[in-house]
PDB file of C-alpha atoms in Angstrom:
ATOM      1  CA  LEU A 161       0.000   0.000   0.000  1.00 71.00           C
ATOM      2  CA  LEU A 162       2.893   2.344   0.718  1.00 81.00           C
ATOM      3  CA  GLU A 163       4.183   1.857  -2.831  1.00 90.00           C
ATOM      4  CA  ILE A 164       0.759   2.618  -4.333  1.00 92.00           C
ATOM      5  CA  GLY A 165       0.490   5.682  -2.086  1.00 93.00           C
ATOM      6  CA  ARG A 166       3.896   6.940  -3.234  1.00 95.00           C
ATOM      7  CA  VAL A 167       2.800   6.614  -6.885  1.00 96.00           C
ATOM      8  CA  GLY A 168      -0.224   8.798  -6.109  1.00 97.00           C
ATOM      9  CA  GLU A 169       1.926  11.325  -4.276  1.00 97.00           C
ATOM     10  CA  ARG A 170       4.339  11.595  -7.218  1.00 97.00           C
ATOM     11  CA  LEU A 171       1.406  12.067  -9.604  1.00 97.00           C
ATOM     12  CA  SER A 172       0.011  14.807  -7.358  1.00 98.00           C
ATOM     13  CA  ILE A 173       3.405  16.521  -7.220  1.00 98.00           C
ATOM     14  CA  ASP A 174       3.481  16.592 -11.035  1.00 97.00           C
ATOM     15  CA  PHE A 175      -0.143  17.750 -11.195  1.00 97.00           C
ATOM     16  CA  GLU A 176       0.434  20.575  -8.698  1.00 97.00           C
ATOM     17  CA  LYS A 177       3.622  21.712 -10.428  1.00 97.00           C
ATOM     18  CA  GLU A 178       1.731  21.890 -13.735  1.00 96.00           C
ATOM     19  CA  ARG A 179      -1.255  23.641 -12.097  1.00 96.00           C
ATOM     20  CA  THR A 180       0.665  26.263 -10.093  1.00 97.00           C
ATOM     21  CA  GLY A 181       4.114  26.442 -11.675  1.00 97.00           C
ATOM     22  CA  VAL A 182       5.622  25.640  -8.263  1.00 97.00           C
ATOM     23  CA  GLU A 183       6.690  22.220  -6.999  1.00 97.00           C
ATOM     24  CA  PRO A 184       4.900  21.418  -3.738  1.00 98.00           C
ATOM     25  CA  VAL A 185       6.720  20.348  -0.579  1.00 97.00           C
ATOM     26  CA  TRP A 186       6.525  16.569  -0.198  1.00 97.00           C
ATOM     27  CA  GLN A 187       5.714  16.598   3.496  1.00 94.00           C
ATOM     28  CA  SER A 188       4.973  12.900   3.964  1.00 92.00           C
ATOM     29  CA  ILE A 189       8.301  11.674   2.612  1.00 89.00           C
ATOM     30  CA  ASP A 190       9.823  12.378   6.049  1.00 83.00           C
ATOM     31  CA  SER A 191       6.846  11.992   8.385  1.00 80.00           C
ATOM     32  CA  SER A 192       3.146  11.163   8.290  1.00 78.00           C
ATOM     33  CA  SER A 193       2.419  13.089  11.495  1.00 86.00           C
ATOM     34  CA  SER A 194       1.627  16.413   9.776  1.00 93.00           C
ATOM     35  CA  GLY A 195      -1.803  15.160   8.652  1.00 94.00           C
ATOM     36  CA  TYR A 196      -1.261  15.829   4.940  1.00 97.00           C
ATOM     37  CA  ASP A 197       1.098  14.654   2.201  1.00 97.00           C
ATOM     38  CA  LEU A 198       1.857  17.751   0.127  1.00 98.00           C
ATOM     39  CA  LEU A 199       2.032  21.456   0.835  1.00 97.00           C
ATOM     40  CA  SER A 200       1.161  23.412  -2.289  1.00 98.00           C
ATOM     41  CA  ILE A 201      -0.399  26.800  -3.018  1.00 98.00           C
ATOM     42  CA  LYS A 202      -3.931  27.773  -4.045  1.00 97.00           C
ATOM     43  CA  SER A 203      -2.945  28.878  -7.568  1.00 97.00           C
ATOM     44  CA  ALA A 204      -0.218  30.469  -9.653  1.00 96.00           C
ATOM     45  CA  ASN A 205      -1.633  33.852  -8.571  1.00 96.00           C
ATOM     46  CA  ASP A 206      -2.422  33.006  -4.940  1.00 97.00           C
ATOM     47  CA  ASN A 207       0.364  31.842  -2.623  1.00 97.00           C
ATOM     48  CA  THR A 208      -2.062  30.851   0.146  1.00 97.00           C
ATOM     49  CA  PRO A 209      -0.865  27.468   1.463  1.00 98.00           C
ATOM     50  CA  LEU A 210      -2.880  24.440   0.345  1.00 98.00           C
ATOM     51  CA  MET A 211      -2.527  21.152   2.220  1.00 98.00           C
ATOM     52  CA  ILE A 212      -3.179  18.039   0.140  1.00 98.00           C
ATOM     53  CA  GLU A 213      -3.832  14.540   1.426  1.00 97.00           C
ATOM     54  CA  VAL A 214      -3.204  12.048  -1.384  1.00 98.00           C
ATOM     55  CA  LYS A 215      -5.003   8.709  -1.638  1.00 97.00           C
ATOM     56  CA  ALA A 216      -4.389   6.146  -4.381  1.00 96.00           C
ATOM     57  CA  SER A 217      -5.978   2.882  -5.394  1.00 93.00           C
ATOM     58  CA  THR A 218      -5.327   0.245  -8.045  1.00 91.00           C
ATOM     59  CA  ARG A 219      -8.702  -1.379  -7.475  1.00 87.00           C
ATOM     60  CA  ASN A 220     -10.641  -1.411 -10.744  1.00 83.00           C
ATOM     61  CA  SER A 221     -14.255  -1.043  -9.655  1.00 88.00           C
ATOM     62  CA  LYS A 222     -17.113   1.412  -9.833  1.00 91.00           C
ATOM     63  CA  TYR A 223     -16.130   2.654  -6.370  1.00 91.00           C
ATOM     64  CA  ILE A 224     -13.166   4.615  -5.098  1.00 90.00           C
ATOM     65  CA  GLU A 225     -12.186   3.422  -1.652  1.00 92.00           C
ATOM     66  CA  PHE A 226      -9.683   5.043   0.693  1.00 95.00           C
ATOM     67  CA  HIS A 227      -8.845   5.385   4.382  1.00 95.00           C
ATOM     68  CA  ILE A 228      -8.740   8.614   6.359  1.00 96.00           C
ATOM     69  CA  SER A 229      -7.049   8.708   9.738  1.00 96.00           C
ATOM     70  CA  LYS A 230      -8.383  10.718  12.638  1.00 96.00           C
ATOM     71  CA  ASN A 231      -5.231  12.883  12.522  1.00 95.00           C
ATOM     72  CA  GLU A 232      -5.734  13.635   8.804  1.00 96.00           C
ATOM     73  CA  TRP A 233      -9.339  14.600   9.472  1.00 97.00           C
ATOM     74  CA  TYR A 234      -8.393  16.707  12.495  1.00 96.00           C
ATOM     75  CA  ILE A 235      -5.898  18.736  10.426  1.00 96.00           C
ATOM     76  CA  ALA A 236      -8.370  18.965   7.541  1.00 97.00           C
ATOM     77  CA  SER A 237     -11.154  20.254   9.779  1.00 95.00           C
ATOM     78  CA  LEU A 238      -8.864  22.891  11.309  1.00 95.00           C
ATOM     79  CA  SER A 239      -7.696  24.043   7.872  1.00 94.00           C
ATOM     80  CA  ARG A 240     -11.088  23.974   6.089  1.00 87.00           C
ATOM     81  CA  ASN A 241     -10.688  25.761   2.719  1.00 93.00           C
ATOM     82  CA  ARG A 242      -6.894  25.282   2.734  1.00 97.00           C
ATOM     83  CA  TYR A 243      -7.091  21.463   2.664  1.00 98.00           C
ATOM     84  CA  ILE A 244      -8.145  19.115  -0.146  1.00 98.00           C
ATOM     85  CA  PHE A 245      -7.948  15.437  -0.981  1.00 98.00           C
ATOM     86  CA  HIS A 246      -6.367  14.136  -4.187  1.00 98.00           C
ATOM     87  CA  VAL A 247      -7.843  10.690  -4.792  1.00 97.00           C
ATOM     88  CA  TRP A 248      -6.162   8.737  -7.595  1.00 96.00           C
ATOM     89  CA  ASN A 249      -7.720   5.760  -9.304  1.00 93.00           C
ATOM     90  CA  LEU A 250      -4.714   4.186 -11.046  1.00 93.00           C
ATOM     91  CA  LYS A 251      -6.423   1.405 -13.040  1.00 89.00           C
ATOM     92  CA  PRO A 252      -7.492   0.891 -15.754  1.00 87.00           C
ATOM     93  CA  ARG A 253      -6.196   4.437 -16.414  1.00 87.00           C
ATOM     94  CA  GLN A 254      -5.046   7.246 -14.161  1.00 92.00           C
ATOM     95  CA  GLU A 255      -7.912   9.392 -12.927  1.00 94.00           C
ATOM     96  CA  LEU A 256      -7.715  12.158 -10.343  1.00 97.00           C
ATOM     97  CA  TYR A 257     -10.640  13.213  -8.195  1.00 97.00           C
ATOM     98  CA  ILE A 258     -10.222  16.339  -6.089  1.00 97.00           C
ATOM     99  CA  LEU A 259     -12.454  16.318  -3.039  1.00 97.00           C
ATOM    100  CA  SER A 260     -13.110  19.057  -0.496  1.00 96.00           C
ATOM    101  CA  ILE A 261     -13.776  18.876   3.214  1.00 95.00           C
ATOM    102  CA  ASN A 262     -17.496  19.169   2.423  1.00 95.00           C
ATOM    103  CA  ASP A 263     -17.311  16.193   0.043  1.00 94.00           C
ATOM    104  CA  ILE A 264     -15.852  14.031   2.816  1.00 96.00           C
ATOM    105  CA  SER A 265     -17.465  15.367   6.014  1.00 96.00           C
ATOM    106  CA  GLN A 266     -20.715  13.405   5.743  1.00 95.00           C
ATOM    107  CA  HIS A 267     -18.714  10.148   5.804  1.00 96.00           C
ATOM    108  CA  ILE A 268     -16.710  10.890   8.967  1.00 97.00           C
ATOM    109  CA  PRO A 269     -17.800   9.123  12.175  1.00 97.00           C
ATOM    110  CA  GLU A 270     -18.112  10.747  15.597  1.00 95.00           C
ATOM    111  CA  ASP A 271     -16.653   9.736  18.934  1.00 96.00           C
ATOM    112  CA  LYS A 272     -19.501   8.693  21.258  1.00 95.00           C
ATOM    113  CA  GLY A 273     -19.581   7.514  24.828  1.00 96.00           C
ATOM    114  CA  PHE A 274     -16.335   5.671  25.458  1.00 96.00           C
ATOM    115  CA  GLY A 275     -15.860   4.918  21.742  1.00 96.00           C
ATOM    116  CA  GLU A 276     -13.267   6.761  19.706  1.00 96.00           C
ATOM    117  CA  TRP A 277     -12.572   6.281  16.004  1.00 97.00           C
ATOM    118  CA  GLU A 278      -9.022   6.061  14.630  1.00 97.00           C
ATOM    119  CA  SER A 279      -9.553   5.480  10.911  1.00 97.00           C
ATOM    120  CA  VAL A 280     -12.469   5.300   8.516  1.00 97.00           C
ATOM    121  CA  VAL A 281     -12.853   3.649   5.108  1.00 96.00           C
ATOM    122  CA  ILE A 282     -14.721   5.802   2.626  1.00 96.00           C
ATOM    123  CA  SER A 283     -16.202   4.261  -0.501  1.00 94.00           C
ATOM    124  CA  LEU A 284     -17.574   6.632  -3.154  1.00 93.00           C
ATOM    125  CA  GLU A 285     -19.274   5.658  -6.395  1.00 93.00           C
ATOM    126  CA  LYS A 286     -17.301   7.055  -9.338  1.00 91.00           C
ATOM    127  CA  ASP A 287     -20.475   7.730 -11.325  1.00 88.00           C
ATOM    128  CA  PHE A 288     -21.219  10.596  -8.916  1.00 90.00           C
ATOM    129  CA  LEU A 289     -17.729  12.128  -9.140  1.00 91.00           C
ATOM    130  CA  SER A 290     -16.019  14.064 -11.908  1.00 91.00           C
ATOM    131  CA  PRO A 291     -12.378  13.295 -12.668  1.00 91.00           C
ATOM    132  CA  VAL A 292     -10.040  16.241 -13.207  1.00 93.00           C
ATOM    133  CA  GLU A 293      -8.633  16.810 -16.685  1.00 81.00           C
ATOM    134  CA  ILE A 294      -4.996  15.685 -16.655  1.00 78.00           C
ATOM    135  CA  LYS A 295      -2.558  16.806 -19.321  1.00 67.00           C
ATOM    136  CA  GLU A 296      -0.759  13.907 -20.980  1.00 57.00           C
ATOM    137  CA  LYS A 297       3.033  13.949 -20.823  1.00 53.00           C
ATOM    138  CA  TYR A 298       4.938  13.106 -24.018  1.00 34.00           C
TER     139      TYR A 298
END
């Protein structure tokens, strides 16, 4: 899974560099404790920091499935509009779905009583998502 995740992170680095003209900081290469994988910027004209959590899957199905840790969600919820998810479906072809906090929030559990969640699996049907246009490299 780590290898698949690294493929997604490299694809997101390339995507962000193409989108903004600036290579993002690969935060997760050294530590996963920050709660996000890449630190980019909002756009070529807006240097506001943008935290990106990258998820990748090689599962060829009508669903995209990925895990979110409580720490990732905690950082995301603190950062709101400065945090997004890059979700890569790698097979049968590379597709990128960019999801916001609002896209994910309805799938996040709550701590109740003496129960506390650590990680959640989210499964989204691809028919209800729109992949991002990715420029082909030659």
